[in-house]
C-alpha angles and dihedrals in degrees: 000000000000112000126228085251096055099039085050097087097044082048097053088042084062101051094043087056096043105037118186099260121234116229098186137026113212128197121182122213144180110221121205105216124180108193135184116206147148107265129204106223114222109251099192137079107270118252135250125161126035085251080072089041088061099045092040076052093052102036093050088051111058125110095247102047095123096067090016099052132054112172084157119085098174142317130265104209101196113032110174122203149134126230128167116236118203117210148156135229124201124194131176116271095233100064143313118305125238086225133036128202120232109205125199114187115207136236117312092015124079131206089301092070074081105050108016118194093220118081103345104176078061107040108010104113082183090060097050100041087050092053084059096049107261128136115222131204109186120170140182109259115237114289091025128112110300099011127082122304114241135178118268087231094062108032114094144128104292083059104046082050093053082052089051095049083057100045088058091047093064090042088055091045099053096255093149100015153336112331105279120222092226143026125201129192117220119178139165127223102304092019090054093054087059089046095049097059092049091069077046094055108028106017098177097046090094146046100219136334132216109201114192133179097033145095132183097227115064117179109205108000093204105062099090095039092056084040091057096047096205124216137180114301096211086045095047103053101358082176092067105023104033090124083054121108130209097280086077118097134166132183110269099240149009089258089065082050099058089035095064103025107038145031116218136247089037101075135072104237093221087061092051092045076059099050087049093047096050094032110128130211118258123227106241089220083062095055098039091045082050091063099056094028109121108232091176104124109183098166101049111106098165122109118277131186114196112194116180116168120251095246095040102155102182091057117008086041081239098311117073100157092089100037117047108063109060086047096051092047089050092053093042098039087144106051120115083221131030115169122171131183149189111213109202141234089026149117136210096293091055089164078072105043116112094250093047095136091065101066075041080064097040085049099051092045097050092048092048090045084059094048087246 
């Protein structure tokens, strides 16, 4: 019988001549921004303890908020500042890409939404984009993980579209590689809103633009934000959140975690331990500028896919299947290709469902449908 010692250089020999192929190539990057926006100004006391959570909670979801609460004092039309946004940008191994991917995570994730470490033949959008030949850039939003910290006051969506102006400016200039032919904006929840009123504000900026996690009728907007029962960030996990001010907040377990994001029993629990152990904390200006933010683009003509899950509770209420057409069709009246779709068996965080790879599908053939 050959020994261990004898079989190991035939063994190395084997893997010299058969060496584990790379399919991307990553680079991560902190990027300096100056940008100039309007600005909503905070028009409450700020908050400090989870008592003041609570009442902020109650007093934003009740049916009359809109005449009852008033969390806005005016408006600062031109705010000037400079954060540094830290990113990362994935190509195939095997050459540049004629489109690249710009990610926007939503509210309580951060850029690995995008690319999870668990599981990533599973859960990893970047994986998957890059097998079919894209490029993709995905960034923590200002006041998550690795960018600037911001206050939670301040921070909201005019700001985070003046970021990602600036995000597509440097794509289209060769920052992280050749020029690329087309740029196409992808977001979740949070991040598709931003991306939304980008094709409001500037319409012939991108190429295309998939927008996942979001619907334009919501039912009852309260319902996730009393689901998710926020607390203080820097209480919660002082460890982590300690430079955040009171305009943090974060949902108080992991159970407010798998009720929003996910349905069961479509999801696999580890996944949903990861997402708890990886969740971030959301700025209240951003929920309460998200509200009021116009997503109407009327002179867009570029193709969109909108992809909510069947079960989103944040914005279907849990059933998206009758609700998010009629809506779409009324906001991109002028696009030469709406498609909207409902992917099934699948809450708000569909990157994390167990059949993710499926919207994954639905993304890369419509791209490729489109030329993009």
């Amino acid at each position: 019988m050959l020994s261990i010692l004898a079989l190991s250089p035939l063994l190395a020999s084997l893997a010299f001549a058969h060496p584990r192929e790379e399919t991307k190539i990553c680079k991560d990057y902190v990027l300096p921004v100056t940008i100039t926006s309007g600005a909503y100004v905070w028009g409450l006391p700020t908050l400090d303890t989870d008592y003041d959570v609570t009442t902020f909670t109650a007093n934003l979801s009740r049916w009359d908020a809109n005449v009852t609460f008033h969390p806005i004092s005016g408006f600062s039309p031109q705010v000037t500042a400079s954060y540094k946004i830290a990113g990362t940008f994935c190509a195939p191994a095997k050459g540049n890409s004629k489109t690249v991917l710009l990610a926007s995570h939503g509210l309580g994730f951060d850029r690995t939404y995008w690319s999870p470490s668990i599981q990533p033949e599973k859960y990893s959008f970047v994986d998957f984009a890059i097998s079919k030949g894209y490029s993709v850039f995905f960034y923590d939003r200002l006041g998550v993980s690795k960018s600037s910290v911001v206050s939670g006051y301040v921070n909201q969506v005019s700001i985070q579209v003046a970021i990602l102006e600036q995000l597509i400016d440097q794509i289209r200039a060769g920052t992280f590689s050749s020029k690329p032919k087309n740029v196409v904006l992808i977001g979740h929840s949070f991040g598709s809103v931003i991306s939304n009123a980008i094709l409001v504000s500037k319409p012939g900026l991108v190429d295309g633009a998939v927008l996942t996690g979001i619907s334009y009728k919501v039912p009852d907007t309260s319902v996730a934000f009393e689901a998710w029962q926020p607390r203080l960030a820097r209480a919660q996990s002082p460890g982590r959140w300690r430079q955040l001010d009171g305009g943090y907040t974060t949902w108080v377990d992991i159970f407010a975690n798998a009720n929003v994001f996910f349905k069961y029993p479509f999801y696999d629990r580890e996944v949903v331990e990861y997402s708890e152990a990886t969740k971030q904390p959301f700025a209240l200006m951003e929920v309460i500028t998200l509200a009021i933010t116009d997503l109407h683009s009327p002179k867009y003509t570029g193709p969109v896919l909108m992809i909510s899950g069947e079960n989103d509770l944040v914005f279907c209420n849990g059933d998206c299947a009758p609700i998010i057409k009629a809506p779409a069709v009324e906001r991109f009246n002028a696009t030469k290709n709406l498609e909207v779709y409902v992917q099934p068996r699948s809450g708000h965080a569909i990157n994390y469902s167990l059949n993710a790879t499926g919207a994954y599908g639905v993304i890369t053939n419509f791209l490729a449908a489109n030329r993009l």
